[in-house]
């Protein structure tokens, strides 16, 4: 619909055998580029003999050009193995139509000869650099490329070295965990414990867990946990349990009290109440002697004397750990002292103390007692100062009177 100027004026000539017939020619020149491919050229001949005074003839341009390609469908989020699918399209603009080739870097075979490359679902083996290229009789396009990074949740490959590790008391021990995942997973070692509300205890944040000094606190089952994040969601794999067995001399883990006391190294009861002193001790092999000692007395497990009674050793919730308990009935002020638990097996002995404090009927709290002692001390100091001042005053007055008696008569007359 836009008039185009010819390269030179039209030519008019008669036919050689018929001078009454004229031939008119007009030449137009148009650059052949792909933007003009498919446009319609119209040549309009004007003559008064035509019914409409003009006749038109049309021609459609068919411009041949080499391909150009563009990529559609490149992933915008993480692709997770086994869950996500991917369709990549290599769209070519060419005349004549181009053939498309998908290739994968590092491999000789062709990935696809179609416009679309489909991965349903994606797997870790699909990760890599993909390229597409188009070709026709005119030429070859530039290469378009896309890098595919396939994410996958962690998987524990190994944890050990063995399912059961035995370590002597106070010796080192180590565990190793190996996991695969994309992104690279982080590690955490946890130990199963029997504490209410907290079934696990964190022990390490590296693939290798090293315990420099093994005690019975470390005995039990361990798990390795490998974690990564895919599209903001946590993925975690947990290993099979690994057991650590500790062997050695007895070792006291903690102190507890069940009646009238507080957990720790000291138990408080009111005078006349019963006191219970309990200690948990671990040993492998099992203790052969368990006794409580204080003053000149020693009571073996399962025995008693007067107001004092020692229970038989009972199994604790943890393996190779036992509860030793001393009961004191009708506690008196004279019972205030440390009580020692002595435990022995063929590998050694351990001795640990727990103190008992007996409060009288009108006992004073430590803070109040110190406050009263401070007041009493201050009053005593003030009283002593007052006495010193009085003594000084009396002595000074005596000295004054003595000097007056020593005046001479002549001095009085003056």
XYZ file of C-alpha atoms in Angstrom:
414
model
C 0.000 0.000 0.000
C 2.972 2.342 -0.315
C 4.107 3.598 -3.705
C 7.632 2.632 -4.637
C 9.667 4.632 -7.120
C 11.216 2.687 -10.022
C 14.957 2.768 -10.542
C 14.402 4.682 -13.828
C 11.404 5.918 -15.873
C 9.324 3.299 -17.584
C 10.174 2.417 -21.195
C 7.597 2.343 -24.020
C 8.238 0.665 -27.357
C 6.264 -0.753 -30.277
C 6.370 -4.314 -31.371
C 8.520 -4.926 -34.452
C 5.765 -6.564 -36.486
C 2.951 -4.353 -35.238
C 3.762 -0.711 -34.753
C 0.279 -0.025 -33.386
C 0.936 -2.232 -30.318
C 2.975 -0.727 -27.503
C 4.926 -2.498 -24.788
C 5.509 -0.601 -21.504
C 8.084 -1.783 -18.862
C 8.861 -0.485 -15.363
C 11.589 -1.890 -13.087
C 11.701 -1.503 -9.299
C 14.573 -2.674 -7.065
C 13.913 -3.825 -3.441
C 16.616 -5.074 -1.007
C 15.973 -8.688 -0.045
C 15.982 -8.970 3.745
C 13.931 -11.111 6.052
C 11.826 -8.176 7.231
C 10.361 -8.031 3.670
C 9.753 -11.752 3.505
C 6.120 -12.417 2.656
C 5.148 -8.861 1.688
C 2.973 -8.398 -1.412
C 4.133 -6.279 -4.368
C 1.428 -4.871 -6.646
C 2.089 -3.510 -10.149
C -0.728 -1.276 -11.352
C -1.133 -0.634 -15.132
C -3.258 2.379 -16.091
C -4.993 2.504 -19.516
C -8.239 4.012 -20.695
C -9.274 0.760 -22.354
C -9.475 -1.059 -19.050
C -12.908 -1.293 -17.614
C -11.753 0.185 -14.347
C -9.136 2.276 -16.128
C -6.481 0.052 -14.437
C -5.386 -3.557 -13.986
C -3.153 -4.856 -11.170
C -0.897 -7.893 -10.858
C 0.531 -9.073 -7.501
C 3.621 -10.983 -6.402
C 4.623 -12.192 -2.905
C 8.258 -11.914 -1.920
C 9.962 -15.133 -0.815
C 13.194 -14.059 0.900
C 15.595 -16.807 1.899
C 17.583 -16.199 5.138
C 19.648 -18.128 7.675
C 18.042 -19.173 10.997
C 18.043 -17.292 14.279
C 16.954 -19.088 17.449
C 15.489 -18.170 20.820
C 15.023 -20.300 23.934
C 11.684 -20.717 25.711
C 11.105 -22.498 29.014
C 14.393 -21.951 30.855
C 13.759 -22.846 34.557
C 13.186 -19.972 36.978
C 13.166 -22.084 40.181
C 15.061 -25.100 41.432
C 14.217 -28.333 39.683
C 13.845 -31.243 42.115
C 14.600 -34.778 41.090
C 11.578 -37.000 40.658
C 9.096 -34.163 41.259
C 9.479 -31.525 38.538
C 9.223 -31.734 34.751
C 10.849 -29.481 32.154
C 10.063 -28.596 28.530
C 12.641 -26.514 26.677
C 11.772 -25.074 23.248
C 14.299 -23.909 20.682
C 12.279 -21.677 18.357
C 13.929 -20.933 14.985
C 13.109 -18.086 12.613
C 14.285 -19.151 9.108
C 13.351 -19.450 5.441
C 13.329 -22.148 4.305
C 12.413 -23.915 7.560
C 15.416 -25.011 9.594
C 16.252 -28.293 11.237
C 17.026 -28.090 14.987
C 19.587 -30.074 16.947
C 19.789 -30.334 20.766
C 23.121 -31.429 22.203
C 24.442 -31.963 25.696
C 27.949 -30.901 26.632
C 30.338 -33.750 27.207
C 28.327 -36.270 25.205
C 28.665 -37.229 21.593
C 25.075 -38.308 21.003
C 22.318 -35.905 20.023
C 19.863 -35.101 22.793
C 16.947 -34.277 20.458
C 16.127 -33.347 16.874
C 12.821 -31.761 17.794
C 12.022 -28.174 18.611
C 11.130 -29.258 22.174
C 13.404 -31.043 24.636
C 11.267 -32.743 27.294
C 12.447 -34.122 30.657
C 9.583 -35.772 32.555
C 10.433 -35.929 35.407
C 13.919 -34.550 35.768
C 16.687 -36.593 37.362
C 20.183 -35.842 38.559
C 21.553 -37.464 35.415
C 19.830 -34.745 33.384
C 22.008 -32.025 34.921
C 24.414 -30.329 32.531
C 24.838 -27.763 29.770
C 22.401 -28.060 26.847
C 22.751 -26.279 23.502
C 20.426 -25.884 20.540
C 21.262 -24.841 16.966
C 19.224 -24.466 13.769
C 20.370 -24.942 10.164
C 18.861 -24.533 6.670
C 20.150 -24.202 3.119
C 21.123 -20.571 3.684
C 23.175 -20.965 6.831
C 23.443 -21.928 10.514
C 22.241 -20.048 13.570
C 24.233 -19.071 16.599
C 24.185 -21.543 19.488
C 21.817 -21.032 22.415
C 22.704 -22.718 25.710
C 21.049 -23.393 29.073
C 22.576 -24.885 32.223
C 20.367 -27.337 34.129
C 21.099 -27.897 37.830
C 18.927 -30.661 39.242
C 18.397 -30.557 42.996
C 17.840 -33.663 45.080
C 17.298 -34.416 48.740
C 20.109 -35.827 50.889
C 20.796 -39.526 51.077
C 23.018 -41.157 53.693
C 25.637 -43.278 51.933
C 27.451 -44.513 55.026
C 27.696 -43.879 58.771
C 30.072 -45.626 61.073
C 32.658 -47.064 60.928
C 30.521 -49.785 62.539
C 27.024 -50.169 63.898
C 28.569 -50.828 67.337
C 31.694 -49.119 68.658
C 33.259 -50.032 72.003
C 35.494 -47.442 73.669
C 37.310 -47.553 77.028
C 36.415 -44.863 79.545
C 38.325 -41.577 78.983
C 39.607 -42.694 75.570
C 38.841 -40.939 72.225
C 36.197 -42.126 69.760
C 35.131 -40.957 66.295
C 32.237 -41.453 63.889
C 32.075 -40.568 60.191
C 29.010 -39.760 58.073
C 28.904 -39.547 54.273
C 25.859 -38.209 52.417
C 25.050 -37.006 48.920
C 22.670 -34.243 47.938
C 22.292 -31.082 45.872
C 22.776 -28.497 47.348
C 25.587 -29.992 49.442
C 23.993 -31.118 52.715
C 24.979 -29.995 56.196
C 25.512 -32.533 58.958
C 24.333 -32.940 62.529
C 25.049 -35.724 64.997
C 22.483 -36.385 67.747
C 22.460 -38.776 70.671
C 19.273 -40.401 71.909
C 18.638 -39.610 75.576
C 15.851 -40.378 78.010
C 15.279 -36.829 79.258
C 11.525 -36.045 79.193
C 10.653 -33.528 76.486
C 14.112 -33.698 74.938
C 14.745 -37.081 73.307
C 17.905 -35.976 71.464
C 21.120 -34.209 72.424
C 23.191 -32.375 69.811
C 26.733 -33.708 69.667
C 28.298 -32.237 66.523
C 27.806 -30.239 63.314
C 30.433 -31.799 61.071
C 30.516 -34.930 58.952
C 33.069 -36.358 61.395
C 32.146 -36.545 65.073
C 35.171 -36.717 67.374
C 34.804 -37.388 71.112
C 38.139 -36.586 72.735
C 37.337 -37.994 76.168
C 34.672 -40.691 76.294
C 32.576 -40.871 79.445
C 29.395 -42.738 80.236
C 27.453 -39.604 79.266
C 28.347 -40.447 75.666
C 27.150 -44.054 75.844
C 24.052 -44.757 73.778
C 22.692 -44.534 70.245
C 23.698 -41.887 67.720
C 22.138 -40.686 64.466
C 23.648 -38.708 61.619
C 21.287 -36.218 59.967
C 22.032 -34.659 56.577
C 19.969 -31.593 55.587
C 19.627 -29.280 52.604
C 16.995 -26.862 51.294
C 15.216 -26.993 47.928
C 13.013 -24.039 47.006
C 13.048 -22.980 50.656
C 11.853 -26.369 51.943
C 13.959 -28.501 54.253
C 14.959 -31.989 53.195
C 16.536 -34.307 55.779
C 17.906 -37.846 55.724
C 18.651 -39.796 58.902
C 21.127 -42.635 59.230
C 20.567 -45.924 60.995
C 21.407 -45.836 64.686
C 25.030 -46.273 65.719
C 25.721 -47.546 69.243
C 28.618 -46.446 71.432
C 29.467 -48.873 74.242
C 31.676 -47.534 77.055
C 33.666 -49.908 79.252
C 35.719 -49.003 82.292
C 35.720 -48.077 85.944
C 32.574 -46.680 87.623
C 31.715 -43.028 87.111
C 29.057 -40.950 88.867
C 26.975 -39.003 86.338
C 24.678 -36.814 88.401
C 22.964 -36.435 91.770
C 19.248 -36.489 92.510
C 16.977 -36.502 95.516
C 13.459 -37.800 95.689
C 12.253 -36.609 99.091
C 12.586 -33.208 100.648
C 15.582 -32.148 98.548
C 16.803 -30.531 95.409
C 18.772 -32.153 92.585
C 22.447 -31.290 92.808
C 25.387 -31.828 95.137
C 23.421 -30.725 98.219
C 20.094 -31.843 99.672
C 18.094 -29.830 102.217
C 15.406 -31.201 104.559
C 13.655 -29.916 107.647
C 14.500 -31.397 111.003
C 12.405 -34.504 111.666
C 11.706 -35.217 108.001
C 13.129 -38.128 106.017
C 15.941 -37.480 103.533
C 16.754 -39.448 100.417
C 20.164 -39.114 98.782
C 20.440 -40.638 95.309
C 23.323 -40.886 92.889
C 23.401 -42.390 89.415
C 26.570 -44.248 88.563
C 27.564 -45.977 85.350
C 29.989 -48.867 85.054
C 30.847 -51.655 82.654
C 31.279 -54.284 83.975
C 28.553 -53.960 86.588
C 29.723 -52.693 90.022
C 30.597 -55.455 92.443
C 30.677 -53.199 95.537
C 28.375 -50.229 96.222
C 28.444 -48.544 99.641
C 27.699 -45.265 101.375
C 30.263 -43.858 103.816
C 30.135 -41.039 106.390
C 32.069 -40.524 109.549
C 33.178 -43.957 110.716
C 30.156 -45.737 109.229
C 29.934 -47.705 105.980
C 26.714 -49.279 104.678
C 26.719 -51.663 101.748
C 23.834 -51.724 99.263
C 20.887 -53.628 100.691
C 21.808 -53.050 104.350
C 20.766 -50.672 107.126
C 21.485 -49.556 110.641
C 19.241 -47.524 112.916
C 17.765 -44.603 111.012
C 19.974 -45.258 107.974
C 19.094 -47.610 105.126
C 20.739 -48.257 101.741
C 18.616 -49.704 98.905
C 19.789 -52.396 96.569
C 21.239 -50.980 93.384
C 18.555 -50.645 90.691
C 18.898 -50.327 86.927
C 18.589 -46.792 85.529
C 16.902 -46.014 82.204
C 20.284 -45.903 80.487
C 22.362 -48.935 79.709
C 25.066 -49.807 82.287
C 23.808 -47.086 84.647
C 22.467 -47.735 88.135
C 20.717 -45.844 90.937
C 22.232 -45.928 94.442
C 20.060 -44.506 97.225
C 20.587 -43.743 100.920
C 17.571 -43.085 103.193
C 17.833 -41.170 106.482
C 14.738 -41.232 108.723
C 13.928 -38.471 111.233
C 16.779 -36.228 110.107
C 18.544 -34.349 112.904
C 21.055 -31.499 112.983
C 23.818 -33.995 113.691
C 23.116 -35.588 110.285
C 24.461 -32.526 108.491
C 27.581 -33.733 106.693
C 28.836 -35.046 103.348
C 27.838 -38.600 102.458
C 30.149 -40.479 100.087
C 29.080 -43.069 97.548
C 31.866 -45.578 96.861
C 31.513 -47.800 93.789
C 33.947 -50.470 92.618
C 34.289 -52.929 89.757
C 37.267 -54.897 88.420
C 38.397 -51.885 86.359
C 38.565 -49.363 89.190
C 36.647 -47.311 91.739
C 34.877 -43.950 92.009
C 33.934 -41.896 95.057
C 31.490 -39.011 95.065
C 29.961 -36.881 97.821
C 26.545 -35.350 98.316
C 25.908 -33.040 101.274
C 22.877 -33.030 103.551
C 21.687 -29.858 105.249
C 19.105 -30.086 108.031
C 17.115 -26.930 108.802
C 15.799 -26.378 112.350
C 12.250 -25.320 113.221
C 13.243 -21.654 113.463
C 16.181 -21.656 111.132
C 17.273 -18.376 109.630
C 17.883 -18.030 105.970
C 21.531 -17.369 105.045
C 20.777 -13.908 103.717
C 18.851 -12.905 106.842
C 21.556 -14.381 109.082
C 24.333 -12.435 107.377
C 22.218 -9.288 107.618
C 21.688 -9.779 111.370
C 25.352 -10.568 111.898
C 26.256 -7.354 110.120
C 23.953 -5.308 112.351
C 25.293 -7.006 115.459
C 28.886 -6.402 114.368
C 28.160 -2.729 113.702
C 26.538 -2.274 117.110
C 29.465 -3.983 118.840
C 31.969 -1.747 117.034
C 29.995 1.378 117.990
C 29.854 0.236 121.606
C 33.614 -0.331 121.743
C 34.272 3.083 120.226
C 31.977 4.669 122.834
C 33.845 2.934 125.666
C 37.175 4.108 124.250
C 35.911 7.680 124.079
C 34.692 7.529 127.669
C 38.018 6.172 128.901
C 39.856 8.849 127.004
C 37.635 11.579 128.444
C 38.070 10.349 132.035
C 41.822 10.112 131.747
C 42.043 13.546 130.165
C 40.034 15.091 133.059
C 42.206 13.452 135.696
C 45.257 14.829 134.034
C 43.726 18.308 134.033
C 42.971 18.196 137.818
C 46.470 16.927 138.579
C 47.997 19.867 136.790
C 45.873 22.327 138.800
C 47.063 20.915 142.140
C 50.670 21.460 141.107
C 50.295 25.280 140.780
C 52.692 27.297 143.047
C 51.454 29.993 145.486
C 53.411 32.619 143.733
C 51.695 31.652 140.481
C 48.291 31.953 142.146
C 49.119 35.439 143.326
C 49.963 36.478 139.935
